[in-house]
Tab-separated table of C-alpha atoms in Angstrom:
chain	number	residue	atom	x	y	z
H	1	MET	CA	23.854	38.651	-36.973
H	2	LYS	CA	24.798	38.032	-33.364
H	3	ARG	CA	23.855	34.540	-32.017
H	4	THR	CA	22.085	34.631	-28.663
H	5	SER	CA	21.522	31.897	-26.034
H	6	LYS	CA	18.024	30.599	-25.287
H	7	THR	CA	18.679	31.154	-21.614
H	8	GLU	CA	18.318	34.742	-20.550
H	9	GLU	CA	20.884	36.105	-18.175
H	10	VAL	CA	19.447	37.390	-14.943
H	11	PRO	CA	21.293	39.835	-12.803
H	12	GLU	CA	22.640	38.488	-9.495
H	13	GLY	CA	20.157	38.695	-6.642
H	14	SER	CA	17.169	38.947	-8.939
H	15	GLY	CA	15.787	35.469	-8.016
H	16	GLU	CA	15.474	32.252	-10.076
H	17	ALA	CA	16.734	32.121	-13.617
H	18	ARG	CA	14.141	31.278	-16.191
H	19	SER	CA	15.130	28.398	-18.409
H	20	ASP	CA	13.656	26.695	-21.420
H	21	SER	CA	15.820	23.565	-20.807
H	22	LYS	CA	14.303	20.073	-20.733
H	23	ALA	CA	14.869	19.663	-16.975
H	24	GLY	CA	11.418	20.937	-16.124
H	25	HIS	CA	9.630	19.340	-19.071
H	26	PRO	CA	6.740	16.942	-18.134
H	27	LEU	CA	8.176	14.224	-20.384
H	28	SER	CA	11.484	14.415	-18.524
H	29	ARG	CA	9.736	14.048	-15.170
H	30	ARG	CA	7.899	10.944	-16.402
H	31	LYS	CA	11.201	9.399	-17.466
H	32	ASN	CA	12.647	10.004	-13.994
H	33	VAL	CA	9.630	8.319	-12.386
H	34	LEU	CA	9.990	5.311	-14.699
H	35	ARG	CA	13.695	5.014	-13.872
H	36	GLY	CA	12.881	5.038	-10.128
H	37	ALA	CA	10.170	2.402	-10.552
H	38	ALA	CA	12.527	0.189	-12.551
H	39	PHE	CA	15.132	0.445	-9.794
H	40	ILE	CA	12.602	-0.597	-7.123
H	41	VAL	CA	11.463	-3.576	-9.228
H	42	CYS	CA	15.081	-4.726	-9.598
H	43	VAL	CA	15.650	-4.520	-5.840
H	44	LEU	CA	12.465	-6.511	-5.112
H	45	PHE	CA	13.499	-9.159	-7.657
H	46	LEU	CA	16.898	-9.553	-6.005
H	47	LEU	CA	15.310	-9.865	-2.545
H	48	ALA	CA	12.904	-12.524	-3.847
H	49	ALA	CA	15.796	-14.457	-5.394
H	50	VAL	CA	17.753	-14.412	-2.110
H	51	LEU	CA	14.685	-15.547	-0.145
H	52	PHE	CA	14.035	-18.418	-2.568
H	53	TRP	CA	17.667	-19.488	-2.321
H	54	ARG	CA	17.512	-19.569	1.472
H	55	LEU	CA	14.213	-21.502	1.582
H	56	SER	CA	15.333	-24.040	-1.014
H	57	GLY	CA	18.303	-25.038	1.184
H	58	GLN	CA	21.981	-24.383	0.908
H	59	GLY	CA	23.208	-27.974	1.252
H	60	ARG	CA	22.670	-30.996	-0.926
H	61	GLU	CA	20.207	-33.671	0.113
H	62	GLY	CA	21.614	-36.046	2.720
H	63	GLU	CA	24.580	-33.922	3.753
H	64	PRO	CA	25.028	-32.943	7.410
H	65	VAL	CA	23.867	-29.397	8.022
H	66	SER	CA	25.763	-27.021	10.238
H	67	VAL	CA	23.444	-25.203	12.636
H	68	PRO	CA	23.919	-21.431	12.235
H	69	GLN	CA	25.574	-19.916	15.274
H	70	GLU	CA	23.246	-16.915	15.291
H	71	ALA	CA	20.305	-19.281	15.682
H	72	VAL	CA	21.713	-20.731	18.897
H	73	MET	CA	20.150	-19.545	22.123
H	74	ALA	CA	22.585	-19.555	25.029
H	75	GLY	CA	21.492	-21.106	28.303
H	76	THR	CA	20.675	-18.997	31.322
H	77	ALA	CA	23.470	-17.581	33.422
H	78	GLY	CA	25.658	-20.240	34.979
H	79	GLU	CA	24.438	-23.093	32.822
H	80	GLY	CA	26.894	-22.649	29.979
H	81	ALA	CA	25.097	-24.966	27.556
H	82	TYR	CA	23.551	-24.260	24.199
H	83	PHE	CA	19.854	-24.778	23.603
H	84	LEU	CA	18.029	-24.501	20.315
H	85	LEU	CA	14.271	-23.975	20.117
H	86	SER	CA	12.081	-22.614	17.340
H	87	ALA	CA	14.661	-19.886	16.693
H	88	MET	CA	16.371	-22.085	14.133
H	89	GLU	CA	17.137	-20.097	11.029
H	90	ASP	CA	16.124	-22.953	8.735
H	91	ALA	CA	13.241	-25.233	9.727
H	92	GLN	CA	14.798	-28.035	7.687
H	93	GLU	CA	17.653	-28.167	10.181
H	94	GLN	CA	15.278	-28.971	13.022
H	95	ILE	CA	14.312	-32.466	14.154
H	96	GLN	CA	10.562	-33.048	13.934
H	97	VAL	CA	9.182	-35.044	16.878
H	98	GLU	CA	6.282	-37.194	15.684
H	99	SER	CA	5.252	-38.799	19.000
H	100	CYS	CA	6.224	-39.023	22.661
H	101	MET	CA	4.199	-41.694	24.429
H	102	ALA	CA	4.266	-44.049	27.396
H	103	LEU	CA	4.532	-47.688	26.355
H	104	SER	CA	2.100	-50.438	27.259
H	105	ASP	CA	4.594	-51.993	29.699
H	106	GLY	CA	3.897	-49.085	32.076
H	107	GLU	CA	7.596	-48.524	32.713
H	108	ASN	CA	9.068	-46.937	29.588
H	109	PHE	CA	8.274	-44.288	26.994
H	110	SER	CA	9.464	-43.699	23.463
H	111	LEU	CA	10.037	-40.557	21.420
H	112	SER	CA	9.978	-40.915	17.636
H	113	GLY	CA	10.960	-38.317	15.086
H	114	THR	CA	12.152	-37.515	11.600
H	115	ALA	CA	14.968	-35.407	10.206
H	116	GLN	CA	14.827	-33.818	6.758
H	117	ARG	CA	18.560	-33.342	7.073
H	118	ILE	CA	20.846	-34.557	9.824
H	119	PRO	CA	22.471	-31.664	11.710
H	120	ALA	CA	26.251	-31.556	11.803
H	121	ASN	CA	27.553	-33.578	14.739
H	122	ASP	CA	30.676	-35.118	16.215
H	123	ASP	CA	29.718	-38.775	16.464
H	124	GLY	CA	26.657	-39.630	14.344
H	125	ARG	CA	24.373	-39.973	17.383
H	126	PHE	CA	21.077	-38.477	18.571
H	127	TYR	CA	20.732	-37.919	22.332
H	128	LEU	CA	17.592	-37.565	24.463
H	129	PHE	CA	17.564	-35.137	27.392
H	130	ALA	CA	14.935	-34.771	30.132
H	131	LEU	CA	14.427	-31.210	31.390
H	132	GLU	CA	12.353	-29.742	34.189
H	133	VAL	CA	9.331	-27.780	32.997
H	134	TYR	CA	10.997	-24.495	33.977
H	135	GLU	CA	14.345	-25.170	32.299
H	136	GLU	CA	15.071	-23.460	29.002
H	137	SER	CA	18.435	-25.016	28.266
H	138	ILE	CA	20.387	-28.223	28.722
H	139	PRO	CA	22.205	-27.695	32.046
H	140	GLU	CA	25.967	-27.950	32.114
H	141	GLY	CA	27.004	-31.486	32.999
H	142	GLU	CA	23.574	-32.997	32.289
H	143	GLU	CA	23.702	-36.545	30.946
H	144	PRO	CA	21.366	-37.904	28.242
H	145	ILE	CA	18.817	-40.536	29.277
H	146	ALA	CA	18.927	-42.311	25.901
H	147	GLN	CA	20.794	-42.252	22.603
H	148	THR	CA	20.582	-43.794	19.151
H	149	GLU	CA	22.200	-43.601	15.729
H	150	ALA	CA	21.443	-40.358	13.889
H	151	ALA	CA	19.065	-41.221	11.051
H	152	ARG	CA	16.209	-39.742	9.025
H	153	ASN	CA	13.742	-41.811	11.079
H	154	PHE	CA	14.601	-42.639	14.665
H	155	THR	CA	13.165	-43.721	18.031
H	156	LEU	CA	14.575	-43.067	21.487
H	157	THR	CA	13.367	-45.163	24.444
H	158	ALA	CA	13.922	-44.505	28.158
H	159	ALA	CA	12.505	-45.439	31.566
H	160	ILE	CA	9.769	-43.263	33.100
H	161	ASN	CA	10.890	-44.002	36.686
H	162	GLU	CA	7.446	-43.269	38.095
H	163	TYR	CA	7.328	-42.474	41.848
H	164	GLN	CA	11.107	-42.164	41.987
H	165	ALA	CA	13.191	-39.094	42.685
H	166	ASP	CA	14.293	-39.014	39.039
H	167	SER	CA	10.799	-39.553	37.613
H	168	HIS	CA	10.381	-38.350	34.017
H	169	LEU	CA	6.585	-38.532	33.896
H	170	TYR	CA	6.144	-34.747	33.780
H	171	ASP	CA	9.506	-33.788	32.280
H	172	LYS	CA	9.908	-32.262	28.848
H	173	PHE	CA	12.227	-33.909	26.355
H	174	VAL	CA	14.525	-32.586	23.640
H	175	VAL	CA	16.635	-34.341	21.031
H	176	ALA	CA	20.246	-33.181	20.880
H	177	VAL	CA	23.470	-33.757	18.979
H	178	LYS	CA	27.027	-33.363	20.176
H	179	GLN	CA	28.719	-30.534	18.327
H	180	ASN	CA	32.270	-29.419	19.104
H	181	GLY	CA	32.126	-31.463	22.290
H	182	ARG	CA	28.940	-29.802	23.589
H	183	TYR	CA	25.338	-30.907	23.476
H	184	LEU	CA	23.098	-28.869	21.180
H	185	ALA	CA	19.329	-29.389	21.223
H	186	VAL	CA	17.883	-29.732	17.727
H	187	SER	CA	14.175	-30.151	18.494
H	188	THR	CA	11.503	-28.274	20.363
H	189	PRO	CA	10.488	-29.716	23.773
H	190	HIS	CA	7.811	-32.414	23.965
H	191	TYR	CA	5.979	-34.053	26.862
H	192	ILE	CA	4.555	-37.547	27.266
H	193	THR	CA	1.100	-37.182	25.717
H	194	ASN	CA	-0.608	-40.230	27.245
H	195	PRO	CA	0.245	-40.296	30.987
H	196	GLU	CA	-3.092	-42.009	31.605
H	197	ALA	CA	-1.567	-45.175	30.138
H	198	ILE	CA	0.292	-45.796	33.406
H	199	ALA	CA	-2.395	-44.527	35.804
H	200	ASP	CA	-3.178	-46.690	38.850
H	201	TYR	CA	-6.854	-45.742	38.768
H	202	THR	CA	-8.626	-46.049	35.441
H	203	ALA	CA	-12.323	-45.677	36.294
H	204	ALA	CA	-14.440	-44.253	33.489
H	205	PHE	CA	-15.612	-40.666	33.780
H	206	PRO	CA	-19.095	-40.587	35.384
H	207	ASP	CA	-22.025	-40.183	33.019
H	208	VAL	CA	-24.826	-37.892	34.234
H	209	ASP	CA	-28.030	-36.714	32.570
H	210	SER	CA	-27.663	-32.981	33.212
H	211	ILE	CA	-25.116	-30.210	32.794
H	212	LYS	CA	-26.483	-28.211	35.729
H	213	GLY	CA	-23.741	-27.339	38.186
H	214	LEU	CA	-22.934	-25.144	41.176
H	215	LEU	CA	-20.027	-23.890	43.231
H	216	VAL	CA	-21.146	-25.818	46.281
H	217	ASP	CA	-21.577	-24.270	49.720
H	218	SER	CA	-20.271	-26.795	52.251
H	219	GLN	CA	-23.159	-25.896	54.572
H	220	LYS	CA	-25.600	-27.365	52.027
H	221	LEU	CA	-24.023	-30.818	51.921
H	222	GLY	CA	-26.205	-32.217	54.699
H	223	THR	CA	-29.435	-30.841	53.226
H	224	THR	CA	-31.682	-31.880	50.344
H	225	GLU	CA	-31.245	-28.580	48.523
H	226	LEU	CA	-28.801	-29.942	45.949
H	227	ASP	CA	-31.177	-32.833	45.182
H	228	GLU	CA	-34.158	-30.496	44.816
H	229	LEU	CA	-32.223	-28.262	42.418
H	230	GLY	CA	-31.215	-31.236	40.284
H	231	VAL	CA	-27.508	-30.400	40.515
H	232	LYS	CA	-25.288	-32.949	38.746
H	233	HIS	CA	-21.965	-31.099	38.718
H	234	ALA	CA	-20.177	-29.465	41.640
H	235	VAL	CA	-17.056	-27.338	41.893
H	236	TYR	CA	-15.116	-27.384	45.148
H	237	ASN	CA	-12.197	-25.086	45.938
H	238	VAL	CA	-9.236	-26.542	47.851
H	239	PRO	CA	-6.761	-23.914	49.170
H	240	LEU	CA	-3.343	-25.542	49.445
H	241	SER	CA	-2.494	-23.667	52.644
H	242	ARG	CA	-5.276	-25.578	54.432
H	243	LEU	CA	-4.213	-28.912	53.035
H	244	LEU	CA	-0.493	-28.682	53.802
H	245	GLY	CA	1.218	-29.104	57.113
H	246	PRO	CA	1.142	-31.416	60.130
H	247	THR	CA	-1.644	-31.542	62.713
H	248	THR	CA	-1.692	-32.206	66.459
H	249	ASP	CA	-5.227	-33.638	66.391
H	250	LYS	CA	-4.966	-37.218	67.690
H	251	ASN	CA	-8.229	-38.200	66.000
H	252	TYR	CA	-6.936	-37.034	62.620
H	253	PRO	CA	-3.149	-37.538	62.631
H	254	THR	CA	-0.772	-36.079	60.091
H	255	ILE	CA	-0.781	-37.850	56.740
H	256	THR	CA	2.618	-38.452	55.120
H	257	TYR	CA	2.425	-38.641	51.348
H	258	THR	CA	5.489	-39.699	49.381
H	259	TYR	CA	5.798	-38.406	45.834
H	260	ASN	CA	8.834	-39.016	43.632
H	261	GLY	CA	10.938	-39.951	46.646
H	262	LYS	CA	10.004	-36.885	48.713
H	263	ASP	CA	7.711	-36.844	51.764
H	264	TYR	CA	4.937	-34.265	52.131
H	265	LYS	CA	2.971	-33.599	55.328
H	266	LEU	CA	-0.788	-33.164	54.965
H	267	ASN	CA	-3.281	-31.994	57.583
H	268	GLY	CA	-5.265	-35.091	58.535
H	269	ARG	CA	-8.289	-33.164	59.797
H	270	VAL	CA	-8.593	-31.073	56.632
H	271	VAL	CA	-8.232	-34.171	54.447
H	272	SER	CA	-11.070	-35.757	56.444
H	273	GLU	CA	-13.281	-32.717	55.788
H	274	TYR	CA	-12.720	-32.920	52.039
H	275	ASP	CA	-13.243	-36.675	52.132
H	276	TYR	CA	-16.663	-36.109	53.703
H	277	ALA	CA	-17.557	-33.435	51.145
H	278	PHE	CA	-16.538	-35.457	48.090
H	279	SER	CA	-18.052	-38.733	49.295
H	280	THR	CA	-21.355	-36.985	50.083
H	281	LEU	CA	-21.498	-35.437	46.610
H	282	THR	CA	-20.617	-38.773	45.003
H	283	GLU	CA	-23.441	-40.516	46.880
H	284	LYS	CA	-25.837	-37.906	45.479
H	285	GLY	CA	-24.708	-38.778	41.952
H	286	ILE	CA	-22.931	-35.443	41.523
H	287	VAL	CA	-19.715	-35.222	39.492
H	288	THR	CA	-17.226	-33.170	41.498
H	289	THR	CA	-14.356	-31.062	40.179
H	290	ALA	CA	-11.767	-30.028	42.779
H	291	ILE	CA	-9.840	-26.836	42.054
H	292	LEU	CA	-6.483	-26.488	43.820
H	293	LEU	CA	-5.898	-22.867	44.806
H	294	ASN	CA	-2.303	-21.834	45.386
H	295	ASP	CA	-3.250	-19.158	47.882
H	296	LYS	CA	-0.778	-16.848	49.603
H	297	SER	CA	0.114	-18.005	53.099
H	298	GLU	CA	2.638	-16.813	55.679
H	299	ASP	CA	3.123	-20.431	56.757
H	300	TYR	CA	4.162	-21.544	53.265
H	301	PRO	CA	5.766	-18.575	51.476
H	302	GLN	CA	7.714	-20.976	49.243
H	303	MET	CA	4.490	-21.789	47.391
H	304	ILE	CA	4.483	-18.352	45.727
H	305	HIS	CA	7.351	-17.272	43.491
H	306	PRO	CA	9.020	-14.157	44.965
H	307	LEU	CA	8.792	-12.355	41.613
H	308	SER	CA	5.095	-13.067	41.076
């Protein structure tokens, strides 16, 4: 008897061949699905293992850690210095600043921090840099204002230089190490958090018995309307364009104000007007908040950034 195949031959061009093979069997399809699921589980397990390895640290405790180059943020054009912020690949490689405070002597401040691991460096030192608020990198040629031995717990102390041209009162500070002859910041920026500690005027904030407040109309200062309304808080807008600049009024001469070694000219007449307004409100027992408005002025175009 002639043996025949289970698969019937179909003439060419007649469409799909019918087959009784196991390829289309439901059990076979389930096996394929299970194989795919097993492959996905294996991939996820490998990814989890790699992530755990990275988070657990690649170096032994206490060894210097090399900062990954891809985590370094280059300075802006022309500065040519490296700066490292929160883009560090491993948070354990970053110095944690615990405090940055003015000292009781009124002349110095200290920045204290901790290091889980000491970043790789050339000389075993931590350096403190003072940056302007707008700077995002350590400028080329910038010198540190303090330094100390690199340790797990450290403190850096420097002078505030209040009222001087190199005042650091409103600067931001970063800790850096020297790596391959260049300074590399290894902390996020921090400011002095208690500037009031060196303030010349330390009067307590006025205590009033009401929260009622108004944006005061200067025409109402000489009337009893504010008293009748029971106003205890006032807001007063001060446009900088009115305040700045010299005056030719002999009765109210130009006021020269020196700040951080630089002289500023203020309009004596305008200052007198605000002095009258604020003293009148104070006599009425009203707490006054002055809001400085950086308004646009043709006389002082430098007050507005050209890209704003």
